[in-house]
XYZ file of C-alpha atoms in Angstrom:
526
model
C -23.454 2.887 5.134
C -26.164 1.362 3.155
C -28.132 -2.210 3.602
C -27.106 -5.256 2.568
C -27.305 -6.727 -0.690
C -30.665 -8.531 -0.952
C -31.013 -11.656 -3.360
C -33.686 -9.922 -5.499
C -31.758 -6.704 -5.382
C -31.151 -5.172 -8.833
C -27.156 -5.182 -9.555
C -26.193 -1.294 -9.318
C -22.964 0.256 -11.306
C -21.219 3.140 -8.761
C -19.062 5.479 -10.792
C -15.092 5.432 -9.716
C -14.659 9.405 -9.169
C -10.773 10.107 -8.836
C -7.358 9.764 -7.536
C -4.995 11.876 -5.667
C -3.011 12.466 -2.001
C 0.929 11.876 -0.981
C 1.152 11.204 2.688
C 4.609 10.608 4.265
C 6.208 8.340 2.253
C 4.827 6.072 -0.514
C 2.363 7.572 -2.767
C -1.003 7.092 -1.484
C -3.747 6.599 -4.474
C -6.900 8.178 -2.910
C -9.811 7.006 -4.125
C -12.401 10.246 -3.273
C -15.777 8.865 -5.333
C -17.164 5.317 -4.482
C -15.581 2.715 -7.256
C -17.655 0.636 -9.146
C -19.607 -2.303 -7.230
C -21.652 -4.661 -9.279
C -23.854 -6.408 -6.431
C -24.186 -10.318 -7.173
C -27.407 -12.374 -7.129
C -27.952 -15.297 -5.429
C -27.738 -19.012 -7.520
C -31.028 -20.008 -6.655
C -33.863 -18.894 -8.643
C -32.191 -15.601 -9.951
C -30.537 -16.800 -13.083
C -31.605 -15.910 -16.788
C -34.873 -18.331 -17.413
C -35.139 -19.737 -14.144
C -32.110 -21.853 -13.922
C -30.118 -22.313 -11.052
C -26.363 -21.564 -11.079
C -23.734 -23.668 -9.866
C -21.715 -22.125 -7.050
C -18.773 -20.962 -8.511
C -15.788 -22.538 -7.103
C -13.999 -19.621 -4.653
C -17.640 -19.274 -2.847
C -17.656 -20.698 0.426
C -20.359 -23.901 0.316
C -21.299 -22.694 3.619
C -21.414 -19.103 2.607
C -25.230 -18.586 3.791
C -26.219 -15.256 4.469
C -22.800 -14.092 3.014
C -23.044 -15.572 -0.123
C -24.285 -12.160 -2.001
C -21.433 -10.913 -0.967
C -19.118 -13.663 -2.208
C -20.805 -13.749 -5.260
C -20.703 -9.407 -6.481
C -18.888 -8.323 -9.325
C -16.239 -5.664 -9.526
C -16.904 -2.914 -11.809
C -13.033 -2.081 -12.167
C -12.161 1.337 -14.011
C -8.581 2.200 -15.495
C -6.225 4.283 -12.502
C -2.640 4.906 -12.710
C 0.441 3.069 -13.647
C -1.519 0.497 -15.436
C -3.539 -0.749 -11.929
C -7.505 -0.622 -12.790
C -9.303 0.350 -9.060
C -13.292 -0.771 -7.804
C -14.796 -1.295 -4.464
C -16.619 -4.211 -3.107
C -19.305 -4.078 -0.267
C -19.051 -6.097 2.992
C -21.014 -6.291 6.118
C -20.114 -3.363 8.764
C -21.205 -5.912 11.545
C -20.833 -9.965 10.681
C -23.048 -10.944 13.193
C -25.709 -9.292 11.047
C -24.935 -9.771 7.060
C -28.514 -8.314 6.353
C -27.791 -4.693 8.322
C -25.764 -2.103 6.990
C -22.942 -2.512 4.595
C -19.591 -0.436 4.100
C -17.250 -0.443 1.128
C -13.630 -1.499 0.935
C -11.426 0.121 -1.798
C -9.333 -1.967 -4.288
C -7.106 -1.547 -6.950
C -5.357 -4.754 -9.117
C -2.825 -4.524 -11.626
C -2.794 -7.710 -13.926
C -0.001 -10.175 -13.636
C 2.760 -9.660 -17.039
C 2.466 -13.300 -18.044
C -1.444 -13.959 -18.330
C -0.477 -17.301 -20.083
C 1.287 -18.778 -16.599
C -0.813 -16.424 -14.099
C -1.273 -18.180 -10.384
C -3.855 -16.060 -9.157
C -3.921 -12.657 -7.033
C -1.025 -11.689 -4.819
C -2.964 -9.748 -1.687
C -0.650 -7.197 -0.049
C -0.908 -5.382 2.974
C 2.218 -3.081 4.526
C 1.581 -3.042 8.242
C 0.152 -0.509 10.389
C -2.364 -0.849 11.062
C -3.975 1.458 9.261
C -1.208 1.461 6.269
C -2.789 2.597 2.800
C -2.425 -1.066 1.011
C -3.531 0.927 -2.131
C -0.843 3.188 -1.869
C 1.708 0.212 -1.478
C 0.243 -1.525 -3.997
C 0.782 1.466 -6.444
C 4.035 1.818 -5.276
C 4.972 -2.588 -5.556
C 7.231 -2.140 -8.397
C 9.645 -0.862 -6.819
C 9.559 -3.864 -3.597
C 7.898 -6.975 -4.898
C 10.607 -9.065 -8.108
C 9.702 -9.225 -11.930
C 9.407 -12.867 -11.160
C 6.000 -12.089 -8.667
C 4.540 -9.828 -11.176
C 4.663 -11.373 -14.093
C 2.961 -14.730 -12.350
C 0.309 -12.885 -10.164
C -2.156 -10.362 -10.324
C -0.613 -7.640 -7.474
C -3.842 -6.706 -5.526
C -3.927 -4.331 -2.581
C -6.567 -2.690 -0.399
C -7.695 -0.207 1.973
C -8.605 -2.349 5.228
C -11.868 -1.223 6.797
C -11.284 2.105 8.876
C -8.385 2.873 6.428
C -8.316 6.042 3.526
C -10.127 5.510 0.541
C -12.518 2.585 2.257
C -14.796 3.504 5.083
C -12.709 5.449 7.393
C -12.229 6.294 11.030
C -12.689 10.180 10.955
C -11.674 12.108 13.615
C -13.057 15.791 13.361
C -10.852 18.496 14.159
C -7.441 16.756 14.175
C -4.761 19.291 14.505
C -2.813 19.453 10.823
C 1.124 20.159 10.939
C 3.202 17.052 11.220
C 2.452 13.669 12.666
C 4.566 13.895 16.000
C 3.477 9.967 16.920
C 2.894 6.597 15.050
C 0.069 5.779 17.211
C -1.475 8.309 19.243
C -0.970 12.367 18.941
C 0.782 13.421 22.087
C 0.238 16.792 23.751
C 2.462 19.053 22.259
C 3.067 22.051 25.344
C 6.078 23.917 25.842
C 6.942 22.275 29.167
C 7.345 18.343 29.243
C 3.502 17.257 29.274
C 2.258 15.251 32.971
C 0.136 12.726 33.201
C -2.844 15.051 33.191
C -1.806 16.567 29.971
C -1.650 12.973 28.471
C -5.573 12.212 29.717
C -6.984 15.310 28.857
C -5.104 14.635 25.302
C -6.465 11.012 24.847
C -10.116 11.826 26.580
C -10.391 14.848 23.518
C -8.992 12.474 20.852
C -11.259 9.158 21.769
C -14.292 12.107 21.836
C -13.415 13.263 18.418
C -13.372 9.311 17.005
C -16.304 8.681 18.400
C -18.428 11.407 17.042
C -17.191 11.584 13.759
C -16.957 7.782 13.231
C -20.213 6.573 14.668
C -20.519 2.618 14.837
C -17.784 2.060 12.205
C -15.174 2.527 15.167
C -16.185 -0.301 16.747
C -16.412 -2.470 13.691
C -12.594 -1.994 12.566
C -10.880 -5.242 14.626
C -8.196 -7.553 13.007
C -10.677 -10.236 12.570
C -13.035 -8.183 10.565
C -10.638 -7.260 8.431
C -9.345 -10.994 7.783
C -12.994 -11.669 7.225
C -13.078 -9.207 4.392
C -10.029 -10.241 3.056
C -11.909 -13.601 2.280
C -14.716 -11.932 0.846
C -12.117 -10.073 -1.571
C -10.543 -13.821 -2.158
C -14.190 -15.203 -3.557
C -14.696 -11.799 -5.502
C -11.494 -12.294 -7.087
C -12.459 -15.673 -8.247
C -9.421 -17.114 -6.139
C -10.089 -20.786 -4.569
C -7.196 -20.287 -1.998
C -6.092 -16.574 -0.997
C -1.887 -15.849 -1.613
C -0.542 -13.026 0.622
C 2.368 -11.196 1.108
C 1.599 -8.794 4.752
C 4.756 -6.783 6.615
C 4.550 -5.364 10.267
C 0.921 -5.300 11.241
C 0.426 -7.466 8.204
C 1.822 -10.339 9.198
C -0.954 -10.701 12.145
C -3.394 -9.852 9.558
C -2.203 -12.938 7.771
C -2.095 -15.042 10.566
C -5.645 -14.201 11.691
C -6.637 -14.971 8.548
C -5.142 -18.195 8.029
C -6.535 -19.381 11.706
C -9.832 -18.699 10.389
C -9.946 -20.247 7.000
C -7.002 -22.690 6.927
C -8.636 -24.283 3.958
C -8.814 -21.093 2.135
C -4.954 -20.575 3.052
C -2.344 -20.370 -0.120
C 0.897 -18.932 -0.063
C 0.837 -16.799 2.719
C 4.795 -15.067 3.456
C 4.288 -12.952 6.871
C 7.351 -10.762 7.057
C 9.019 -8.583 9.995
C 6.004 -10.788 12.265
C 4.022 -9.533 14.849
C 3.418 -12.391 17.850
C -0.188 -12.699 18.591
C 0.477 -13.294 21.724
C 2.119 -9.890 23.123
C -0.210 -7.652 20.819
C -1.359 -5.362 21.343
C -0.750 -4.967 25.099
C 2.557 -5.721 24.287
C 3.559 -3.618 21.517
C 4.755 -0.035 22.547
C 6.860 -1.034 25.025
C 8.979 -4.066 23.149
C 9.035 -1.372 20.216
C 10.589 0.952 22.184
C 13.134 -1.688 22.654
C 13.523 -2.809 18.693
C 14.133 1.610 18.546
C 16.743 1.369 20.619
C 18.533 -1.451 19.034
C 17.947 0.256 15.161
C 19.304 3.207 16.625
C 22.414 2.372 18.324
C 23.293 -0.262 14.901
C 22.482 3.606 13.021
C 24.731 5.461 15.622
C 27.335 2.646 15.023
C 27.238 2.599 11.173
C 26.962 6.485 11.532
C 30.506 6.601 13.548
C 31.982 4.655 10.841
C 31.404 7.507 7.848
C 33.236 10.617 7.019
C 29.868 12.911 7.001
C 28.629 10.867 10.442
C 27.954 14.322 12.838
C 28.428 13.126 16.030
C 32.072 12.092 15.695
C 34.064 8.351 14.664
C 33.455 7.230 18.018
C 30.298 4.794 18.809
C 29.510 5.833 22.588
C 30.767 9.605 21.964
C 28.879 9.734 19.026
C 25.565 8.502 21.062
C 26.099 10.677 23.930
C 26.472 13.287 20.890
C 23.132 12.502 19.607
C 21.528 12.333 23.436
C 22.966 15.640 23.767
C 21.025 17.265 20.469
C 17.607 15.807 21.620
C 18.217 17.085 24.982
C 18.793 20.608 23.531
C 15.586 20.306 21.637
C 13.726 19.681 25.004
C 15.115 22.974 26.266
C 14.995 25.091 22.840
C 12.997 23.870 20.068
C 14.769 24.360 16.318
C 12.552 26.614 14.048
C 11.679 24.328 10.688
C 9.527 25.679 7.664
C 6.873 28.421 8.249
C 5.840 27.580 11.835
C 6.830 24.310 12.229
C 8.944 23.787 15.282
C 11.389 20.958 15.891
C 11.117 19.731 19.568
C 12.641 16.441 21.593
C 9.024 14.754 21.359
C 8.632 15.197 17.612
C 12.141 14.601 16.612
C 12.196 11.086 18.619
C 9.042 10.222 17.015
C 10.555 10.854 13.304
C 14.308 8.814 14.399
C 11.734 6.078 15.493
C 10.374 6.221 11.853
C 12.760 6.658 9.869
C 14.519 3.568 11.515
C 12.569 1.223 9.870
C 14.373 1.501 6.516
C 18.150 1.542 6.029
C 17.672 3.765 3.095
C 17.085 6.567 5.447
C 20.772 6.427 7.201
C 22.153 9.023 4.779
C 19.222 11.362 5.046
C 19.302 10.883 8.890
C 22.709 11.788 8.899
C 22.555 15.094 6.693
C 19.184 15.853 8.855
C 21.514 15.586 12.575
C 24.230 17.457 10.304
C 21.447 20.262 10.172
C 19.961 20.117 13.271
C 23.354 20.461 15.263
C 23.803 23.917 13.169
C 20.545 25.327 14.406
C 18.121 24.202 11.784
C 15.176 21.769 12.292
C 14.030 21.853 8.783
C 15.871 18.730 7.076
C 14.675 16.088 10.347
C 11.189 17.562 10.343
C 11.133 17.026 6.315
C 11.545 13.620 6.808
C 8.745 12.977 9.033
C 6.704 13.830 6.449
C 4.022 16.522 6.435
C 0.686 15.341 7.608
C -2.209 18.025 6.054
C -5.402 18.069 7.060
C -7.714 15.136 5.265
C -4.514 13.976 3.791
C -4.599 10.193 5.484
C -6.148 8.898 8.229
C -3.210 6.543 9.464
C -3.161 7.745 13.520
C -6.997 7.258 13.776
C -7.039 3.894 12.077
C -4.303 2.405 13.840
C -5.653 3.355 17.412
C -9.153 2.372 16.277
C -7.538 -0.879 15.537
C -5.462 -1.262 18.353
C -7.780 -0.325 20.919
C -10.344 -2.729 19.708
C -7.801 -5.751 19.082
C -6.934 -5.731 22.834
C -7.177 -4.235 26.345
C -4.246 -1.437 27.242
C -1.351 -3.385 29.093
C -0.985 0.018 31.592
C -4.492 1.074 32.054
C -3.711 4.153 34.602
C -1.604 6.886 34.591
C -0.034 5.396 38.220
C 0.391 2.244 36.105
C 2.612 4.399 33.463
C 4.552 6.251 36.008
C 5.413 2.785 38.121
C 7.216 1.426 35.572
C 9.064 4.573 33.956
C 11.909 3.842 36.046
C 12.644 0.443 34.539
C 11.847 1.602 30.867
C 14.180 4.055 30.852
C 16.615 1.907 31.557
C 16.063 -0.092 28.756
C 14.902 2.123 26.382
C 16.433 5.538 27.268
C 15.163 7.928 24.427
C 11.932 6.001 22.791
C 10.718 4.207 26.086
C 8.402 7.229 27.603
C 6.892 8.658 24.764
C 5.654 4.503 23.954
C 5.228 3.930 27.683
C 2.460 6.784 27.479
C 1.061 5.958 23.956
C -0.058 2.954 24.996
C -2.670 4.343 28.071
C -4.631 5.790 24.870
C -6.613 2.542 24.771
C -7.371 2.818 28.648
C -9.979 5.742 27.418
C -11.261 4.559 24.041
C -14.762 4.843 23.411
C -15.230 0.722 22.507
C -14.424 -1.817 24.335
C -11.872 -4.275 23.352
C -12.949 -7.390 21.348
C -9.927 -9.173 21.212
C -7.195 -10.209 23.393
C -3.568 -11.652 23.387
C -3.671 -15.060 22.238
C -1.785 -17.480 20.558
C -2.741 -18.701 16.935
C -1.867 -22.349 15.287
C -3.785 -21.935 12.356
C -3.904 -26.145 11.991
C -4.919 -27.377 8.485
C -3.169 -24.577 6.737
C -0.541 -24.897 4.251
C 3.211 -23.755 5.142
C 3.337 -20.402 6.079
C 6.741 -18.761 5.646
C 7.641 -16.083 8.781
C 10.534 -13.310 8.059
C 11.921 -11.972 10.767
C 15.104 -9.260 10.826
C 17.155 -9.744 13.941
C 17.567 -5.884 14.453
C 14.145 -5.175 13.678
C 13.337 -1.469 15.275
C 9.505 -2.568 15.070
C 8.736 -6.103 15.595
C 11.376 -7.701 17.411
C 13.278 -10.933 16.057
C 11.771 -13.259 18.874
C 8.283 -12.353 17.755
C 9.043 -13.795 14.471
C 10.288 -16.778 15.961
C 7.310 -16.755 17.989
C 4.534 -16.419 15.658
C 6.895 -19.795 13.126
C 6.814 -21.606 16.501
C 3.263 -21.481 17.433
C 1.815 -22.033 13.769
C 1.577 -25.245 12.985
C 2.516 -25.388 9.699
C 5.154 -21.841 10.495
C 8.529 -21.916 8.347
C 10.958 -19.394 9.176
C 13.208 -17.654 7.517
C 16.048 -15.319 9.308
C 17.849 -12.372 7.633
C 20.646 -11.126 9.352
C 20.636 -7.927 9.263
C 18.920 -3.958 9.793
C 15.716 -2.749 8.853
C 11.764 -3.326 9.303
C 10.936 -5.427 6.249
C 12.850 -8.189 4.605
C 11.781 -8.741 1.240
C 12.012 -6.501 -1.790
C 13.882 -5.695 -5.052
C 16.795 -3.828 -3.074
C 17.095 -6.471 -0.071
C 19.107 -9.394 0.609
C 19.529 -11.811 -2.549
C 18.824 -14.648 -0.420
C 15.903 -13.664 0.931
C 13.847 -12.401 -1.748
C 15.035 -16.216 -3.722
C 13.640 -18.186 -1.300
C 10.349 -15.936 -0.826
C 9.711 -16.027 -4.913
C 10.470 -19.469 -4.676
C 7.647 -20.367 -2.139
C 5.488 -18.076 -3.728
C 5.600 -19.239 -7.976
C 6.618 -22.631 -6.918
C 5.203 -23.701 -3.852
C 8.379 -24.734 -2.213
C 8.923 -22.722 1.076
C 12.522 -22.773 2.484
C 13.712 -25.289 4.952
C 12.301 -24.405 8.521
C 15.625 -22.133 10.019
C 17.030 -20.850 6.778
C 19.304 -17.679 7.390
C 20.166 -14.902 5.058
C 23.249 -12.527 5.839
């Protein structure tokens, strides 16, 4: 961290060191030297011979103390695939622009038709704590010819997150990434609720020392506040935005802050502010069991399906593997073993993308002939250093709200009832979420609902079997904006939009997007 830019500061070049890293999925671009920042002056009294400059027009006129930041320059350098990658420097605490700064990473590619270019297309894929550089690289293959060519695709590491400042947790156990929010204990015998403390205790210990006061400066609004700092950098009067998952609260947040700086904002597969992030684990433990019985059902139908052509034998099938894998874990590569705890964690993943059926089912075909290998594979490795995606997202999460079960007699009380509901994902998210109940920081948000009045339409996706962010959330989050459009697809999946998706959906997204014209309020895609 180093001290704010000063209005008589001297503007300083950093040099942009290097690329590199694959995490679980997408390539992530990892951005291990500090990119180029060009620090901007302040209007009055700084130009060449004493003139004053005219604010340009994507700085805030009530800017104040901020306005240095508004006003720096990107020193962008040439990365891959034709994207050229900087940093820019924001506050690490808002309520004091002249303490210390941090630096969030960035990387732009430039929009194919300069001629009829709208402006920058922000993304951001969810989490939190989601590498939006690494999506960003990756964009070609999700966002139409017909975005790129009009926009300048822009993505970022949020605050906490990779290649920007990050949440470091020191000794983190490397071998694969067992949970999407929180590491569990991972013991022979099925952990108790002492093993889960002592777990959480260690891992909010860890954060804490190695992260110092960034971990309590990593909150949704923070984020949304450097989002508009990228906006004014970018030279963009009104900020355009295309978030998934976690995203789409992101976007919201944003857009409830600076309605007037609002564009084109799409918020797909949408989180309700209202049940996050109390809400979360449990209602996704819900959307896993939904996305798993549509797999098991789709799964039944297919000549290489495991389990059998039957839907319920084929799920008792499947409940019988997992229970196996409690008993006797499956030996994967080197010394990677395959037990109930990881392998739910990885079906829970891999559910979020339809794509992943016919690995899934080659992976079971595997794992019911003794080897662990195939399922584990497609988890994903996690080395150590490689991303920092558990620590960001429970920085995140912890500091965006207080735990909804905030004792372990809390947790047991209602295990009963979840595993009713959600039989196989329900106790490992039941547990997950008493991680907050021993975080280091308190909370600085809390479940609330957002209306964002003065914005322009904002267009909501949801999927109806989402396995992440249920379909009444996105119905939710339309209902309770005030200028909320939504738009339904029909179908599977965590994520709407993109080049290999529903026809109708990605139309009436490009549409709003290039032209302005969002859907009527209640579309449906099948």
């Amino acid at each position: 961290m180093t001290r704010a830019p000063s209005a008589t500061s001297r503007p300083r070049v950093l040099r942009l060191l290097g690329a590199g890293g694959v995490p679980p999925g997408p390539r992530v671009l990892r951005l291990l030297g500090a990119g180029g920042v060009l620090l901007g002056l302040l209007a009055a009294g700084c130009a060449a011979g004493g003139q004053t400059d005219a604010r340009p027009p994507s700085v805030p006129a009530d800017a104040g103390a901020l306005r240095p930041f508004y006003e720096q320059r990107i020193s962008w350098k040439a990365c891959e695939d034709g994207f050229e990658c900087g940093r820019i420097r924001v506050p690490l605490d808002y309520a004091d622009p002249g303490g210390d700064t941090i630096t969030v990473a960035v990387n732009r590619r430039r929009a194919a038709d300069q001629h009829r270019r709208i402006g920058s297309l922000l993304l951001n894929p969810g989490g939190p704590g989601a590498s939006g550089l690494a999506f960003a690289q990756e964009s070609g293959s999700v966002l139409t010819d017909r975005l790129r060519a009009r926009f300048d695709v822009v993505g970022f590491d949020p605050r906490g997150v990779g290649a920007s400042a990050a949440i470091s947790c020191p000794a983190q156990t490397a071998g694969t990434m067992a949970t999407p929010v929180v590491r569990n204990p991972r013991v022979a015998a099925e952990p108790t609720a002492s093993d889960y403390v002592t777990a959480f205790k260690e891992f909010a210990a860890r954060c804490r020392a190695g992260s110092g006061r960034l971990l309590g400066h990593v909150s949704t609004v923070e984020v949304a506040r450097d989002m508009d700092i990228l906006r004014g950098v970018l030279g963009d009067t009104r900020l355009h935005y295309l978030g998934y998952s976690y995203g789409t609260l992101l976007g919201a947040v944003y857009a409830d802050l600076f309605p007037a700086r609002t564009g084109r904002l799409v918020l797909d597969s949408a989180v309700d502010p209202r049940a996050w992030p109390s809400g979360a684990p449990l209602t996704q433990a819900m959307g896993h069991e939904l996305a798993l019985d549509s797999f098991v059902t789709d799964c039944a139908g297919r000549a290489d399906c495991p389990f059998g052509t039957e839907p319920k034998a084929a799920k008792r099938n499947l409940v019988a593997l997992l229970d196996r894998l409690d008993r006797t874990p499956l030996p994967g590569a080197g010394a990677d073993r395959l037990d109930r705890r990881t392998a739910v964690a990885i079906i829970g993943m891999a559910l979020y993308s339809k794509k992943s059926w016919p690995a899934m089912r080659a992976a079971f075909a595997d794992a019911l002939g003794g080897d662990g290998t195939a399922l584990l594979d497609l988890g994903g490795s996690r080395e150590a250093g490689e991303n920092n995606l558990v620590e960001a997202s429970t920085a995140n999460f912890c500091l965006d709200g207080p735990p909804g079960l905030a004792t372990t007699a809390q947790v047991e009380a209602v295990l009963p009832a979840i595993r009713k509901v959600a039989p196989i994902f329900g106790e490992q998210k039941a547990w997950s979420g008493l991680q907050c109940a021993y975080w280091p920081v308190k909370a600085v948000g809390k479940p609330h609902a957002i209306a964002a009045r003065g914005a322009a339409p904002i267009l909501v996706v949801g999927v109806i079997k989402d396995p992440a962010t249920p379909y009444r959330w996105a119905r939710g989050l339309a209902g309770q904006l005030s200028s909320g459009v939504l738009l339904t697809y029909d179908g599977d999946g965590h994520g709407a939009y993109g080049k290999d998706g529903s026809a109708c959906v990605n139309d009436a997204v490009d549409t709003y997007l290039v032209d302005g014209r969002p859907p009527a309020d209640g579309k449906r895609c099948t």
